[in-house]
Short mmCIF file of C-alpha atoms in Angstrom, two decimals:
data_model
loop_
_atom_site.label_atom_id
_atom_site.label_comp_id
_atom_site.label_asym_id
_atom_site.label_seq_id
_atom_site.Cartn_x
_atom_site.Cartn_y
_atom_site.Cartn_z
CA UNK A 809 -84.26 27.06 9.91
CA UNK A 810 -87.25 25.24 11.44
CA UNK A 811 -89.28 28.44 11.40
CA UNK A 812 -88.50 29.06 7.72
CA UNK A 813 -89.55 25.51 6.80
CA UNK A 814 -92.80 25.89 8.70
CA UNK A 815 -93.53 29.21 6.94
CA UNK A 816 -92.87 27.68 3.51
CA UNK A 817 -95.19 24.74 4.23
CA UNK A 818 -98.01 26.97 5.31
CA UNK A 819 -97.65 29.10 2.25
CA UNK A 820 -98.06 26.01 0.08
CA UNK A 821 -100.97 24.93 2.24
CA UNK A 822 -102.76 28.29 1.76
CA UNK A 823 -102.25 28.17 -2.00
CA UNK A 824 -103.65 24.64 -2.16
CA UNK A 825 -106.68 25.67 -0.11
CA UNK A 826 -107.39 28.51 -2.51
CA UNK A 827 -107.13 26.22 -5.51
CA UNK A 828 -109.36 23.67 -3.81
CA UNK A 829 -112.01 26.33 -3.11
CA UNK A 830 -111.98 27.54 -6.68
CA UNK A 831 -111.93 24.21 -8.42
CA UNK A 832 -113.93 22.23 -5.87
CA UNK A 833 -111.67 19.27 -6.50
CA UNK A 834 -111.40 17.11 -3.37
CA UNK A 835 -108.64 14.96 -4.82
CA UNK A 836 -106.34 17.97 -4.70
CA UNK A 837 -106.68 17.97 -0.91
CA UNK A 838 -105.49 14.36 -0.65
CA UNK A 839 -102.51 15.00 -2.92
CA UNK A 840 -101.65 18.05 -0.86
CA UNK A 841 -101.71 16.07 2.36
CA UNK A 842 -99.44 13.37 0.87
CA UNK A 843 -97.07 16.07 -0.34
CA UNK A 844 -96.97 17.61 3.13
CA UNK A 845 -96.21 14.21 4.68
CA UNK A 846 -93.27 13.73 2.31
CA UNK A 847 -91.85 17.23 3.00
CA UNK A 848 -92.07 17.07 6.81
CA UNK A 849 -88.24 16.80 7.62
CA UNK A 850 -88.22 13.08 7.02
CA UNK A 851 -90.66 12.53 9.98
CA UNK A 852 -92.80 9.38 9.74
CA UNK A 853 -96.01 9.45 11.82
CA UNK A 854 -97.54 6.34 13.31
CA UNK A 855 -101.10 5.32 12.59
CA UNK A 856 -102.63 7.39 15.34
CA UNK A 857 -100.69 10.48 14.36
CA UNK A 858 -101.70 10.10 10.72
CA UNK A 859 -105.37 9.85 11.62
CA UNK A 860 -105.08 12.92 13.78
CA UNK A 861 -103.67 14.88 10.84
CA UNK A 862 -106.46 13.79 8.47
CA UNK A 863 -109.07 14.62 11.05
CA UNK A 864 -107.68 18.10 11.59
CA UNK A 865 -107.51 18.82 7.86
CA UNK A 866 -111.11 17.67 7.28
CA UNK A 867 -112.36 19.95 10.04
CA UNK A 868 -110.41 22.81 8.61
CA UNK A 869 -111.84 22.17 5.11
CA UNK A 870 -115.44 22.06 6.40
CA UNK A 871 -114.95 25.28 8.36
CA UNK A 872 -113.59 27.21 5.40
CA UNK A 873 -116.17 26.33 2.71
CA UNK A 874 -118.36 29.39 3.41
CA UNK A 875 -115.53 31.94 3.85
CA UNK A 876 -114.06 34.42 1.42
CA UNK A 877 -110.50 34.26 0.15
CA UNK A 878 -109.44 37.25 2.22
CA UNK A 879 -110.84 35.75 5.42
CA UNK A 880 -109.22 32.38 4.73
CA UNK A 881 -105.87 33.97 4.02
CA UNK A 882 -106.06 36.17 7.13
CA UNK A 883 -107.02 33.20 9.30
CA UNK A 884 -104.26 31.01 7.84
CA UNK A 885 -101.72 33.80 8.25
CA UNK A 886 -102.74 34.18 11.88
CA UNK A 887 -102.35 30.44 12.50
CA UNK A 888 -99.02 30.37 10.76
CA UNK A 889 -97.60 33.20 12.93
CA UNK A 890 -98.91 31.50 16.06
CA UNK A 891 -97.21 28.24 15.13
CA UNK A 892 -93.96 30.06 14.26
CA UNK A 893 -93.94 31.71 17.69
CA UNK A 894 -94.74 28.37 19.35
CA UNK A 895 -91.71 26.50 17.94
CA UNK A 896 -92.50 25.94 14.29
CA UNK A 897 -94.52 22.72 14.77
CA UNK A 898 -97.59 21.77 12.74
CA UNK A 899 -100.96 21.76 14.33
CA UNK A 900 -101.62 18.21 13.18
CA UNK A 901 -98.33 17.02 14.74
CA UNK A 902 -99.11 18.87 17.99
CA UNK A 903 -102.55 17.32 18.29
CA UNK A 904 -101.26 13.86 17.46
CA UNK A 905 -98.48 13.86 20.09
CA UNK A 906 -100.27 14.88 23.27
CA UNK A 907 -98.82 13.17 26.41
CA UNK A 908 -100.91 10.54 28.19
CA UNK A 909 -103.70 10.62 25.62
CA UNK A 910 -104.60 14.30 26.13
CA UNK A 911 -106.01 15.98 23.04
CA UNK A 912 -105.20 19.62 22.29
CA UNK A 913 -106.62 22.17 19.93
CA UNK A 914 -104.92 24.22 17.34
CA UNK A 915 -104.17 27.02 19.82
CA UNK A 916 -102.61 24.80 22.53
CA UNK A 917 -99.08 25.73 23.59
CA UNK A 918 -96.42 23.03 23.01
CA UNK A 919 -95.11 23.61 26.57
CA UNK A 920 -98.40 22.57 28.22
CA UNK A 921 -97.87 18.87 27.56
CA UNK A 922 -94.54 18.68 29.33
CA UNK A 923 -94.29 17.04 32.77
CA UNK A 924 -92.38 18.07 35.89
CA UNK A 925 -90.76 21.24 37.18
CA UNK A 926 -87.77 23.16 36.10
CA UNK A 927 -84.64 22.75 38.27
CA UNK A 928 -84.16 25.78 40.45
CA UNK A 929 -80.85 27.56 39.88
CA UNK A 930 -78.21 27.01 42.56
CA UNK A 931 -77.27 30.21 44.34
CA UNK A 932 -73.72 30.69 45.66
CA UNK A 933 -73.39 33.51 48.17
CA UNK A 934 -70.50 35.15 49.99
CA UNK A 935 -71.92 34.15 53.38
CA UNK A 936 -69.92 32.58 56.20
CA UNK A 937 -69.25 28.86 56.26
CA UNK A 938 -71.56 27.52 58.97
CA UNK A 939 -73.03 24.11 59.71
CA UNK A 940 -76.45 25.31 58.48
CA UNK A 941 -75.07 26.48 55.13
CA UNK A 942 -73.07 23.30 54.78
CA UNK A 943 -76.20 21.18 55.19
CA UNK A 944 -78.09 23.31 52.67
CA UNK A 945 -75.38 22.84 50.07
CA UNK A 946 -74.87 19.12 50.71
CA UNK A 947 -76.28 17.40 47.58
CA UNK A 948 -74.60 14.08 48.20
CA UNK A 949 -77.80 12.63 49.79
CA UNK A 950 -81.07 13.42 47.96
CA UNK A 951 -84.46 13.37 49.66
CA UNK A 952 -88.01 12.85 48.35
CA UNK A 953 -91.32 14.51 49.14
CA UNK A 954 -94.57 12.77 50.15
CA UNK A 955 -95.39 11.81 46.56
CA UNK A 956 -91.96 10.21 46.04
CA UNK A 957 -90.63 13.01 43.85
CA UNK A 958 -86.91 13.81 44.16
CA UNK A 959 -86.74 17.22 45.87
CA UNK A 960 -83.02 17.77 45.39
CA UNK A 961 -82.64 18.63 49.09
CA UNK A 962 -80.40 16.74 51.52
CA UNK A 963 -81.80 14.10 53.83
CA UNK A 964 -82.47 15.21 57.38
CA UNK A 965 -79.52 15.08 59.70
CA UNK A 966 -81.24 12.46 61.85
CA UNK A 967 -81.29 10.00 58.94
CA UNK A 968 -77.49 9.85 58.83
CA UNK A 969 -75.16 9.84 61.83
CA UNK A 970 -73.10 12.90 60.94
CA UNK A 971 -72.08 13.59 64.53
CA UNK A 972 -69.14 11.25 64.08
CA UNK A 973 -67.75 13.52 61.35
CA UNK A 974 -69.04 17.09 61.86
CA UNK A 975 -69.98 19.01 64.99
CA UNK A 976 -73.31 20.63 64.06
CA UNK A 977 -73.16 23.19 66.89
CA UNK A 978 -69.74 24.46 66.00
CA UNK A 979 -69.32 27.10 63.32
CA UNK A 980 -66.09 27.55 61.47
CA UNK A 981 -65.80 31.20 60.53
CA UNK A 982 -63.53 32.18 57.70
CA UNK A 983 -63.92 35.95 57.47
CA UNK A 984 -61.66 37.52 54.87
CA UNK A 985 -60.04 34.16 54.31
CA UNK A 986 -57.37 33.77 51.72
CA UNK A 987 -55.75 30.77 50.07
CA UNK A 988 -53.17 30.44 52.83
CA UNK A 989 -55.71 29.99 55.66
CA UNK A 990 -55.90 26.52 57.16
CA UNK A 991 -59.58 25.49 57.69
CA UNK A 992 -58.46 22.76 60.10
CA UNK A 993 -56.53 25.11 62.40
CA UNK A 994 -57.75 25.48 65.98
CA UNK A 995 -58.81 28.80 67.51
CA UNK A 996 -55.54 29.09 69.41
CA UNK A 997 -53.55 28.47 66.26
CA UNK A 998 -55.58 31.11 64.41
CA UNK A 999 -54.95 33.62 67.19
CA UNK A 1000 -51.25 32.79 67.09
CA UNK A 1001 -51.21 33.24 63.33
CA UNK A 1002 -53.00 36.56 63.69
CA UNK A 1003 -50.55 37.80 66.31
CA UNK A 1004 -47.54 36.62 64.35
CA UNK A 1005 -48.64 37.87 60.94
CA UNK A 1006 -46.20 40.74 61.00
CA UNK A 1007 -43.47 38.48 62.37
CA UNK A 1008 -44.01 35.97 59.53
CA UNK A 1009 -43.70 38.71 56.92
CA UNK A 1010 -40.57 40.10 58.51
CA UNK A 1011 -39.27 36.55 59.03
CA UNK A 1012 -39.62 35.79 55.34
CA UNK A 1013 -37.69 38.92 54.46
CA UNK A 1014 -35.12 38.15 57.13
CA UNK A 1015 -34.75 34.57 55.93
CA UNK A 1016 -34.20 35.73 52.37
CA UNK A 1017 -31.65 38.29 53.51
CA UNK A 1018 -29.87 35.64 55.59
CA UNK A 1019 -29.67 33.27 52.64
CA UNK A 1020 -28.29 36.01 50.44
CA UNK A 1021 -25.75 36.95 53.10
CA UNK A 1022 -24.69 33.33 53.54
CA UNK A 1023 -24.30 32.92 49.79
CA UNK A 1024 -22.15 36.04 49.54
CA UNK A 1025 -20.07 35.10 52.57
CA UNK A 1026 -19.63 31.60 51.21
CA UNK A 1027 -17.74 33.22 48.33
CA UNK A 1028 -16.07 36.19 50.00
CA UNK A 1029 -15.27 34.40 53.26
CA UNK A 1030 -15.44 35.64 56.85
CA UNK A 1031 -18.47 33.43 57.50
CA UNK A 1032 -19.10 31.97 60.94
CA UNK A 1033 -19.45 28.21 60.52
CA UNK A 1034 -22.54 26.60 62.01
CA UNK A 1035 -23.41 22.97 62.59
CA UNK A 1036 -25.74 23.00 59.58
CA UNK A 1037 -23.10 24.47 57.26
CA UNK A 1038 -20.53 21.85 58.23
CA UNK A 1039 -22.93 18.88 58.15
CA UNK A 1040 -24.01 19.66 54.60
CA UNK A 1041 -20.41 19.40 53.37
CA UNK A 1042 -19.24 16.62 55.68
CA UNK A 1043 -21.89 14.19 54.43
CA UNK A 1044 -20.27 14.19 50.96
CA UNK A 1045 -16.74 13.81 52.35
CA UNK A 1046 -17.77 11.01 54.68
CA UNK A 1047 -19.47 9.10 51.86
CA UNK A 1048 -16.37 9.55 49.71
CA UNK A 1049 -14.10 8.21 52.45
CA UNK A 1050 -16.22 5.09 52.93
CA UNK A 1051 -16.23 4.50 49.17
CA UNK A 1052 -12.42 4.45 49.32
CA UNK A 1053 -12.25 1.62 51.89
CA UNK A 1054 -12.15 3.74 55.04
CA UNK A 1055 -13.97 1.84 57.78
CA UNK A 1056 -17.40 3.27 58.59
CA UNK A 1057 -16.63 3.90 62.27
CA UNK A 1058 -13.38 5.64 61.39
CA UNK A 1059 -15.09 7.90 58.85
CA UNK A 1060 -17.76 8.82 61.43
CA UNK A 1061 -15.21 9.63 64.13
CA UNK A 1062 -13.03 11.61 61.76
CA UNK A 1063 -15.98 13.69 60.53
CA UNK A 1064 -17.12 14.34 64.10
CA UNK A 1065 -13.68 15.54 65.19
CA UNK A 1066 -13.44 17.90 62.21
CA UNK A 1067 -16.92 19.31 62.90
CA UNK A 1068 -16.07 19.93 66.55
CA UNK A 1069 -12.95 21.84 65.60
CA UNK A 1070 -14.71 24.03 63.02
CA UNK A 1071 -17.96 25.08 64.73
CA UNK A 1072 -17.83 28.79 65.55
CA UNK A 1073 -14.76 29.42 63.42
CA UNK A 1074 -14.70 31.97 60.60
CA UNK A 1075 -13.78 31.09 57.06
CA UNK A 1076 -10.78 32.78 55.50
CA UNK A 1077 -11.12 35.53 52.90
CA UNK A 1078 -12.49 34.30 49.57
CA UNK A 1079 -12.72 30.75 50.90
CA UNK A 1080 -15.90 28.69 50.64
CA UNK A 1081 -17.29 26.49 53.39
CA UNK A 1082 -16.47 23.39 51.38
CA UNK A 1083 -12.87 24.46 50.91
CA UNK A 1084 -12.58 25.20 54.63
CA UNK A 1085 -13.96 21.80 55.62
CA UNK A 1086 -11.74 20.03 53.09
CA UNK A 1087 -8.67 21.81 54.41
CA UNK A 1088 -9.49 20.81 57.99
CA UNK A 1089 -10.16 17.21 56.92
CA UNK A 1090 -6.89 17.09 54.98
CA UNK A 1091 -4.94 18.31 58.00
CA UNK A 1092 -6.66 15.72 60.22
CA UNK A 1093 -5.80 12.85 57.84
CA UNK A 1094 -2.20 14.04 57.61
CA UNK A 1095 -1.89 14.14 61.39
CA UNK A 1096 -3.22 10.58 61.64
CA UNK A 1097 -0.90 9.14 58.98
CA UNK A 1098 2.21 11.00 60.13
CA UNK A 1099 4.19 8.84 62.61
CA UNK A 1100 4.24 10.08 66.20
CA UNK A 1101 7.64 8.43 66.57
CA UNK A 1102 10.29 7.78 64.00
CA UNK A 1103 10.25 4.16 62.79
CA UNK A 1104 13.22 3.61 60.51
CA UNK A 1105 13.94 -0.10 60.31
CA UNK A 1106 17.29 0.25 58.58
CA UNK A 1107 18.58 2.83 61.05
CA UNK A 1108 17.39 0.78 64.02
CA UNK A 1109 19.12 -2.34 62.66
CA UNK A 1110 22.35 -0.48 62.09
CA UNK A 1111 22.24 0.94 65.62
CA UNK A 1112 21.67 -2.56 67.05
CA UNK A 1113 24.64 -3.84 65.05
CA UNK A 1114 26.80 -1.06 66.39
CA UNK A 1115 25.82 -2.11 69.92
CA UNK A 1116 26.53 -5.79 69.22
CA UNK A 1117 22.92 -6.89 69.40
CA UNK A 1118 20.78 -8.92 67.02
CA UNK A 1119 17.83 -6.97 65.65
CA UNK A 1120 14.71 -9.20 65.42
CA UNK A 1121 11.46 -8.53 63.52
CA UNK A 1122 8.27 -10.63 63.83
CA UNK A 1123 5.79 -10.68 60.92
CA UNK A 1124 2.19 -11.54 61.87
CA UNK A 1125 -1.25 -11.27 60.25
CA UNK A 1126 -4.20 -13.21 58.88
CA UNK A 1127 -4.06 -15.93 56.24
CA UNK A 1128 -3.08 -15.14 52.65
CA UNK A 1129 -2.05 -11.50 53.00
CA UNK A 1130 1.53 -12.13 51.78
CA UNK A 1131 3.64 -12.32 54.95
CA UNK A 1132 6.34 -14.64 53.53
CA UNK A 1133 6.69 -12.71 50.25
CA UNK A 1134 7.00 -9.33 51.96
CA UNK A 1135 9.39 -10.77 54.55
CA UNK A 1136 11.66 -11.62 51.59
CA UNK A 1137 11.31 -8.02 50.31
CA UNK A 1138 12.38 -6.61 53.69
CA UNK A 1139 15.30 -9.05 53.71
CA UNK A 1140 16.41 -7.80 50.31
CA UNK A 1141 16.07 -4.18 51.48
CA UNK A 1142 18.18 -4.67 54.63
CA UNK A 1143 20.85 -6.71 52.89
CA UNK A 1144 21.34 -4.50 49.84
CA UNK A 1145 20.55 -1.11 51.36
CA UNK A 1146 22.35 -1.54 54.67
CA UNK A 1147 24.79 -4.31 53.93
CA UNK A 1148 23.47 -6.33 56.89
CA UNK A 1149 23.80 -10.07 57.43
CA UNK A 1150 20.27 -11.48 57.62
CA UNK A 1151 18.85 -14.82 58.79
CA UNK A 1152 15.29 -16.02 58.14
CA UNK A 1153 13.58 -18.10 60.85
CA UNK A 1154 10.81 -20.46 59.59
CA UNK A 1155 8.36 -20.40 62.52
CA UNK A 1156 5.27 -21.23 60.45
CA UNK A 1157 5.06 -24.86 61.45
CA UNK A 1158 1.36 -25.13 60.69
CA UNK A 1159 0.88 -24.40 56.97
CA UNK A 1160 2.05 -27.06 54.55
CA UNK A 1161 4.72 -25.75 52.20
CA UNK A 1162 5.58 -22.76 54.35
CA UNK A 1163 9.15 -23.95 55.06
CA UNK A 1164 9.75 -24.83 51.39
CA UNK A 1165 8.55 -21.38 50.32
CA UNK A 1166 11.03 -19.68 52.66
CA UNK A 1167 13.83 -22.01 51.53
CA UNK A 1168 13.25 -20.88 47.94
CA UNK A 1169 13.37 -17.19 48.98
CA UNK A 1170 16.53 -17.78 51.03
CA UNK A 1171 18.25 -19.39 48.06
CA UNK A 1172 17.27 -16.52 45.75
CA UNK A 1173 18.38 -13.91 48.28
CA UNK A 1174 21.53 -15.84 49.22
CA UNK A 1175 20.78 -15.74 52.93
CA UNK A 1176 20.56 -18.48 55.56
CA UNK A 1177 17.32 -20.15 56.69
CA UNK A 1178 16.82 -21.46 60.21
CA UNK A 1179 14.13 -24.16 60.33
CA UNK A 1180 13.10 -27.15 62.42
CA UNK A 1181 10.34 -28.58 60.28
CA UNK A 1182 6.59 -28.77 61.06
CA UNK A 1183 4.62 -29.40 64.24
CA UNK A 1184 7.16 -27.81 66.56
CA UNK A 1185 6.68 -24.97 69.06
CA UNK A 1186 7.13 -21.75 67.08
CA UNK A 1187 8.15 -19.74 70.15
CA UNK A 1188 11.14 -21.96 70.90
CA UNK A 1189 12.19 -22.14 67.23
CA UNK A 1190 12.33 -18.33 67.18
CA UNK A 1191 14.29 -18.25 70.45
CA UNK A 1192 16.79 -20.74 69.14
CA UNK A 1193 17.18 -18.81 65.86
CA UNK A 1194 17.97 -15.56 67.73
CA UNK A 1195 20.54 -17.34 69.88
CA UNK A 1196 22.16 -18.92 66.83
CA UNK A 1197 22.25 -15.55 65.04
CA UNK A 1198 23.98 -13.96 68.01
CA UNK A 1199 26.53 -16.72 68.20
CA UNK A 1200 27.29 -16.73 64.48
CA UNK A 1201 27.50 -12.99 63.89
CA UNK A 1202 24.17 -12.26 62.18
CA UNK A 1203 22.82 -8.75 62.38
CA UNK A 1204 19.09 -9.28 61.74
CA UNK A 1205 16.65 -12.18 62.25
CA UNK A 1206 13.35 -12.08 60.34
CA UNK A 1207 10.75 -14.36 62.02
CA UNK A 1208 7.90 -15.70 59.87
CA UNK A 1209 4.72 -16.84 61.63
CA UNK A 1210 1.65 -18.81 60.57
CA UNK A 1211 -1.30 -16.87 59.24
CA UNK A 1212 -4.31 -17.03 61.54
CA UNK A 1213 -7.75 -15.49 61.77
CA UNK A 1214 -8.31 -13.10 64.63
CA UNK A 1215 -11.01 -15.37 66.11
CA UNK A 1216 -8.81 -18.52 66.27
CA UNK A 1217 -7.98 -18.52 69.97
CA UNK A 1218 -5.43 -21.44 70.06
CA UNK A 1219 -3.29 -19.90 67.30
CA UNK A 1220 -3.64 -16.42 68.77
CA UNK A 1221 -2.44 -17.78 72.13
CA UNK A 1222 0.60 -19.36 70.43
CA UNK A 1223 1.38 -16.02 68.76
CA UNK A 1224 1.19 -14.18 72.07
CA UNK A 1225 3.54 -16.74 73.58
CA UNK A 1226 6.08 -16.25 70.75
CA UNK A 1227 6.10 -12.51 71.32
CA UNK A 1228 6.30 -12.81 75.10
CA UNK A 1229 9.16 -15.33 75.04
CA UNK A 1230 11.38 -13.62 72.47
CA UNK A 1231 10.52 -9.93 73.00
CA UNK A 1232 11.37 -8.92 69.40
CA UNK A 1233 12.61 -5.46 68.56
CA UNK A 1234 9.79 -4.83 66.06
CA UNK A 1235 6.31 -6.36 65.60
CA UNK A 1236 4.97 -5.78 62.10
CA UNK A 1237 1.34 -6.41 61.27
CA UNK A 1238 0.98 -7.45 57.62
CA UNK A 1239 -2.39 -6.49 56.18
CA UNK A 1240 -4.01 -6.11 52.80
CA UNK A 1241 -4.82 -2.75 51.29
CA UNK A 1242 -8.00 -4.32 49.92
CA UNK A 1243 -9.77 -4.69 53.28
CA UNK A 1244 -12.28 -2.16 54.52
CA UNK A 1245 -14.20 -2.52 57.77
CA UNK A 1246 -12.48 -5.84 58.56
CA UNK A 1247 -9.14 -4.09 59.06
CA UNK A 1248 -10.48 -2.54 62.26
CA UNK A 1249 -11.55 -5.90 63.66
CA UNK A 1250 -8.27 -7.60 62.73
CA UNK A 1251 -6.04 -5.01 64.35
CA UNK A 1252 -8.15 -4.64 67.47
CA UNK A 1253 -8.19 -8.38 68.13
CA UNK A 1254 -4.51 -8.93 67.37
CA UNK A 1255 -3.56 -6.12 69.72
CA UNK A 1256 -5.96 -7.33 72.39
CA UNK A 1257 -4.57 -10.86 72.07
CA UNK A 1258 -1.00 -9.65 72.65
CA UNK A 1259 -2.13 -7.79 75.76
CA UNK A 1260 -4.44 -10.42 77.33
CA UNK A 1261 -2.37 -13.55 76.65
CA UNK A 1262 1.02 -12.17 77.58
CA UNK A 1263 2.49 -13.77 80.71
CA UNK A 1264 5.07 -11.09 81.35
CA UNK A 1265 4.87 -7.72 82.99
CA UNK A 1266 6.14 -6.03 79.84
CA UNK A 1267 3.19 -6.01 77.45
CA UNK A 1268 3.91 -5.64 73.75
CA UNK A 1269 1.56 -4.47 70.98
CA UNK A 1270 1.87 -3.92 67.24
CA UNK A 1271 4.69 -1.47 66.42
CA UNK A 1272 4.00 -0.86 62.73
CA UNK A 1273 2.08 -1.93 59.65
CA UNK A 1274 3.19 -3.39 56.36
CA UNK A 1275 0.42 -2.87 53.79
CA UNK A 1276 0.47 -5.37 50.93
CA UNK A 1277 -1.11 -5.29 47.45
CA UNK A 1278 -1.06 -1.51 47.51
CA UNK A 1279 -0.69 -1.41 43.73
CA UNK A 1280 -4.09 -3.05 43.19
CA UNK A 1281 -6.37 -0.56 44.95
CA UNK A 1282 -5.90 2.53 42.76
CA UNK A 1283 -7.27 5.42 44.92
CA UNK A 1284 -9.06 3.15 47.42
CA UNK A 1285 -6.32 3.48 50.03
CA UNK A 1286 -8.64 3.88 53.01
CA UNK A 1287 -7.31 0.74 54.72
CA UNK A 1288 -4.11 2.62 55.54
CA UNK A 1289 -6.06 5.33 57.33
CA UNK A 1290 -8.23 2.83 59.22
CA UNK A 1291 -5.26 0.75 60.44
CA UNK A 1292 -3.23 3.75 61.56
CA UNK A 1293 -6.23 5.30 63.32
CA UNK A 1294 -6.89 2.09 65.31
CA UNK A 1295 -3.31 1.30 66.36
CA UNK A 1296 -1.81 4.74 66.45
CA UNK A 1297 1.17 3.17 64.68
CA UNK A 1298 2.49 4.14 61.24
CA UNK A 1299 2.54 2.28 57.97
CA UNK A 1300 6.23 1.48 57.59
CA UNK A 1301 6.20 -0.28 54.23
CA UNK A 1302 3.77 -0.82 51.37
CA UNK A 1303 4.07 -3.69 48.93
CA UNK A 1304 3.59 -2.66 45.31
CA UNK A 1305 4.27 -5.88 43.38
CA UNK A 1306 5.69 -9.42 43.40
CA UNK A 1307 9.40 -8.70 43.06
CA UNK A 1308 11.84 -8.05 45.90
CA UNK A 1309 12.35 -4.46 44.83
CA UNK A 1310 8.61 -3.72 44.95
CA UNK A 1311 8.67 -2.31 48.46
CA UNK A 1312 8.05 1.35 49.22
CA UNK A 1313 7.67 3.63 52.19
CA UNK A 1314 4.27 5.22 52.59
CA UNK A 1315 3.94 8.72 51.13
CA UNK A 1316 1.43 10.50 53.35
CA UNK A 1317 0.65 13.25 50.83
CA UNK A 1318 -0.10 10.66 48.14
CA UNK A 1319 -2.59 8.90 50.41
CA UNK A 1320 -4.27 12.18 51.40
CA UNK A 1321 -4.59 13.20 47.75
CA UNK A 1322 -6.08 9.83 46.86
CA UNK A 1323 -8.62 10.04 49.70
CA UNK A 1324 -9.69 13.67 49.33
CA UNK A 1325 -8.56 14.68 45.85
#
């Protein structure tokens, strides 16, 4: 487009020159110059540029007065073609815009006024990566020549302490390198990689084949169980057990025992690893919850009656778990289920209102209450109650004790004394189904207290567990598993409400389903 504009201008210029030569009218030249200034792409020249244009036109007019039309046209055509080839700029504009005050003629090239060198193209080769090539291609630090001109080359190595970062003598060869090569690998590692190239390829194929085989065997069965296979599944089961109130230590020990029993075993036909682990875990929980010895309170009481003995049961536990209420439930069960004559002994002489609470239960149940008030020795009250029951023909004595925390040494010592003096037929630990990790601590310390503080040669421990508030935990029945695991004793009863009839025996399958279902 610039070339076409320049050609059109010069055509008008030639026509004006011809008219000026024929008519001899100098005013036409001035009008022509003004017209050219208006048509020049909106470019406004400064004072110096304008004077340069006028000066060039005057010289041109003087040089063409004695020439013929053909010569003028040929000369103008020649100039026009030269300017078109040179970038389409006017001679007057070229002469008026010379850098640093240099003046140029009509034939000067527009490139001659430019300063500086062209930037040399950067050449990227396929050569090896060496310290010399790295320095040549390092454009992060530019240097200058003697005249202060930016050379585009890096500063000498001596100007910057590069020894702390790159060893200039070492060359890192990367012949036939691919994307998987590690440029930071040592020579020994590279040799190892070279020697094991075939092994890596075969290992990848072997690993894929192994994964496919494991996947197929996980469905079809007959898979040899490894530690990794079992751990992957056991993590989920262990987390699920802890979420359902199983103590953390118990869940860990249970998972470890299951893993030990399964490593090296083969899965059954069409049985997955998860199903195999779940089956083993289910069997382990069932073994824990199933009593090692038969504890049937009603049968034991009837046998004692047949032998002419009084059957005594001690209820112990921490504060607020419901010992007195569940003692009344057991009383109702023995009286109405077995037709036994029951006496309640109020041995909680510490808590205010404890005796009155038992008196209310005894009145509702229509049984007798043996009590001596508050502040008395609980061990001797229990002993006296058993003697009275034997003398008056009672079959069962239910002994209530004060609730106490496992860390309260004076009360724990008094409890140990009561057990040692009276040697009851059954020691029931009353605990809440709501507890988690604390169940382990409670049972361990109660058992340890009975062992350490007993003054007789015959040491007694907890014989069974009565789990209260079992109806409030939904499927979070892990406390039963924790308590049985610690003591090795079964859960004899579970409390499922506030009424006397809300007493059940523990269904092992129901607990297992709630824990692992």
